Amino acid sequence: MDEETLERVREVVRAIPPGTTSSYGEVAARAGLPGRARLVGRILAEDGHDLPWHRVLRADGTCAPQIAREQAARLRVEGVLLVDGRLPRRKG
DNA sequence: CAGATGACGCCTG
DNA sequence: ACAGGCGCCATCT
């Protein structure tokens, strides 16, 4: 991992405002790494402990099973309610 | 080098 | 809503 890429992703995640959410793909794109959603997940798993990683969800608004509980719990504190384990997406 | 895995995402049937 | 396949990158075995 290049430290630059690492920092870039970390910064993007840090820039996610409280009470809002983003997706791995979104973060990757914002970090200048379009299509590298996988990488974002890895980075958060390794060096995202001190980041608002709970504001990052999957592209469909769901969270990863292993962190789903933490995700939901942390988001809840910020006022984000998860319905059935996912963001209240409308058919829009 | 080859095979398998993972906090992912998009497409097709 | 569910299942299968492909692309993506880094890491471990």
GROMACS .gro file of N, CA and C (backbone and C1' of nucleotides) in nm, chain A residues 38 45 59 66-67, chain B residues 6-10:
model
   50
   38ARG      N    1  -1.279  -0.219  -0.312
   38ARG     CA    2  -1.214  -0.326  -0.233
   38ARG      C    3  -1.103  -0.268  -0.149
   45ALA      N    4  -1.027  -0.152   0.726
   45ALA     CA    5  -1.009  -0.268   0.814
   45ALA      C    6  -0.872  -0.265   0.882
   59ALA      N    7  -2.271  -0.021  -0.136
   59ALA     CA    8  -2.335   0.058  -0.241
   59ALA      C    9  -2.487   0.047  -0.233
   66GLN      N   10  -1.998  -0.868   0.958
   66GLN     CA   11  -1.910  -0.871   1.076
   66GLN      C   12  -1.913  -0.741   1.155
   67ILE      N   13  -1.943  -0.630   1.087
   67ILE     CA   14  -1.946  -0.502   1.156
   67ILE      C   15  -2.086  -0.442   1.157
   98DG       P   16  -1.293  -1.501   0.368
   98DG     O5'   17  -1.282  -1.342   0.347
   98DG     C5'   18  -1.199  -1.265   0.433
   98DG     C4'   19  -1.194  -1.119   0.390
   98DG     C3'   20  -1.333  -1.058   0.367
   98DG     O3'   21  -1.341  -0.928   0.429
   98DG     C1'   22  -1.196  -1.028   0.176
   99DA       P   23  -1.414  -0.929   0.568
   99DA     O5'   24  -1.524  -0.828   0.519
   99DA     C5'   25  -1.540  -0.713   0.593
   99DA     C4'   26  -1.618  -0.609   0.517
   99DA     C3'   27  -1.557  -0.558   0.388
   99DA     O3'   28  -1.659  -0.506   0.305
   99DA     C1'   29  -1.537  -0.395   0.559
  100DC       P   30  -1.726  -0.584   0.187
  100DC     O5'   31  -1.690  -0.501   0.057
  100DC     C5'   32  -1.637  -0.370   0.061
  100DC     C4'   33  -1.656  -0.302  -0.072
  100DC     C3'   34  -1.802  -0.285  -0.114
  100DC     O3'   35  -1.821  -0.155  -0.171
  100DC     C1'   36  -1.684  -0.409  -0.275
  101DG       P   37  -1.959  -0.113  -0.232
  101DG     O5'   38  -1.948  -0.154  -0.385
  101DG     C5'   39  -1.850  -0.093  -0.468
  101DG     C4'   40  -1.882  -0.113  -0.615
  101DG     C3'   41  -2.031  -0.092  -0.647
  101DG     O3'   42  -2.044  -0.013  -0.765
  101DG     C1'   43  -1.961  -0.308  -0.714
  102DC       P   44  -2.187   0.021  -0.822
  102DC     O5'   45  -2.202  -0.074  -0.950
  102DC     C5'   46  -2.108  -0.061  -1.059
  102DC     C4'   47  -2.135  -0.168  -1.164
  102DC     C3'   48  -2.281  -0.172  -1.209
  102DC     O3'   49  -2.287  -0.159  -1.350
  102DC     C1'   50  -2.202  -0.389  -1.149
   0.00000   0.00000   0.00000
